[in-house]
C-alpha cells in the first residue's frame, strides 16, 4: 500500500542496502553506491506530459539518495491499437492514437537533455499483438499472419499488417522520414550515388544492381532514402520499382530483388487466364500463372532480365488508362511490375516502358503496411 516514491525510499534505506554499504562493495571499481545500477518503471496509463514530469521526479529521488550512477529503465510502455480489416485500408483511429503516443514518449525523452541523460532504455510493449483468440490487448506494432482457421500464428511468423506506429518507430530510430531529401555532401560521405533531380541517393547495396540492370532507363531515379520495410529488408523506392536487399543471398545474383509491386498493385483484381490450347506459336505460355507473353513485351522481357527481374506474367495484355497522364495504353502486369506499350515511341528503346509503380506506391502512403 505504498506509492512508488515511498516504496523507492524504503528500498534505498533497507537493511540489505545498509549491509552492502557496510561491506564496502561500492569501493570496487565500477560498482555503485547501492547493489543495482538501474531502476525499472512501468509508466502505463499516464498522460504523456504527466509521464515525462513523473520520470524527472523519479530520477530526482534517486539522486536525493546519493545515487548518481543508476539510470531509469522504462521496462514497459505501450498503447493499444486495433488494426484495420486489411493492409489496403487506411489507419484506424486507434492506430493514429497509438502512433501519436509513441512519438510523444520517445521524442519527449530524446529531445529533453535531462531525461535523455537519466533514462537508459525505453522498451515498447510489445512487437506483435497477442495470439489469435486473445486480442483483448492489441499493443503490438504489427499483427502477424495467422494459420488457417485463425487458431494460431502462421509458422512463418510473417507480418500481415504493420501499424502506423511501426512506421513512426522507424522514423524516430533513423532520425528522418524516408522521403526527406539528402544533402549531396552527406550522400558522398556515406558512399551513396546522389541525384540532384530528386534530392535522393542510391544506397551502396543497390548501386551495382541498378547500374547493371538498366539504370535510369529501366528503373528511373531514386525517390526515397533506404529504410527497413516489407519483412525487415533494407529497401529503397525508385520511380519504377522498389529494391530490396536480401543478406541471406549475399554474394549471389539474388542479393538484390525487386519488390512484388505487380502483385501488390493488382491485389483484389482478377484477370482472365490464357487458354493454353489456343496460345499463338509466337507466344510463351507460363503454367505457373496461367498467362502468356508475346510480341514486343516478350522481346523486352527476354532482353532486359526476364524472370529474375520481372517475375511471371500475372495478366494478359489489357487496355488501361495510365494514372500518370490519363492516356490509354496497352499494358501487361508481372509479379514485380507493369509493362506499358508507348506507340509514340515506336522504334526507339522507349517503346516498352515499366510502369511508375514505385512512385505510385510511395504516393499512396500505405507502403509501410
mmCIF file of N, CA and C in Angstrom, residues 84 112 159 169 172 230 236 264 316 335:
data_model
loop_
_atom_site.group_PDB
_atom_site.id
_atom_site.type_symbol
_atom_site.label_atom_id
_atom_site.label_comp_id
_atom_site.label_asym_id
_atom_site.label_seq_id
_atom_site.Cartn_x
_atom_site.Cartn_y
_atom_site.Cartn_z
ATOM 1 N N UNK A 84 -6.685 -2.407 -39.002
ATOM 2 C CA UNK A 84 -7.810 -2.394 -39.940
ATOM 3 C C UNK A 84 -8.141 -3.805 -40.429
ATOM 4 N N UNK A 112 14.735 16.002 -24.587
ATOM 5 C CA UNK A 112 14.949 16.630 -23.295
ATOM 6 C C UNK A 112 16.285 16.162 -22.729
ATOM 7 N N UNK A 159 4.621 -10.839 -41.111
ATOM 8 C CA UNK A 159 3.719 -9.761 -40.706
ATOM 9 C C UNK A 159 2.579 -9.644 -41.703
ATOM 10 N N UNK A 169 7.947 4.467 -35.353
ATOM 11 C CA UNK A 169 9.108 3.961 -34.608
ATOM 12 C C UNK A 169 10.358 4.008 -35.483
ATOM 13 N N UNK A 172 11.663 7.580 -35.898
ATOM 14 C CA UNK A 172 12.369 8.034 -34.703
ATOM 15 C C UNK A 172 13.752 7.409 -34.612
ATOM 16 N N UNK A 230 8.865 -4.143 -45.373
ATOM 17 C CA UNK A 230 8.371 -5.353 -46.036
ATOM 18 C C UNK A 230 9.119 -6.613 -45.616
ATOM 19 N N UNK A 236 14.562 0.452 -50.943
ATOM 20 C CA UNK A 236 14.629 1.823 -51.446
ATOM 21 C C UNK A 236 13.699 1.956 -52.641
ATOM 22 N N UNK A 264 1.219 -6.551 -55.612
ATOM 23 C CA UNK A 264 0.620 -5.606 -54.661
ATOM 24 C C UNK A 264 -0.366 -4.660 -55.349
ATOM 25 N N UNK A 316 -2.920 -10.991 -68.960
ATOM 26 C CA UNK A 316 -2.683 -10.896 -70.400
ATOM 27 C C UNK A 316 -2.548 -9.415 -70.754
ATOM 28 N N UNK A 335 4.720 -10.048 -61.873
ATOM 29 C CA UNK A 335 4.794 -10.105 -60.417
ATOM 30 C C UNK A 335 5.466 -8.866 -59.830
#
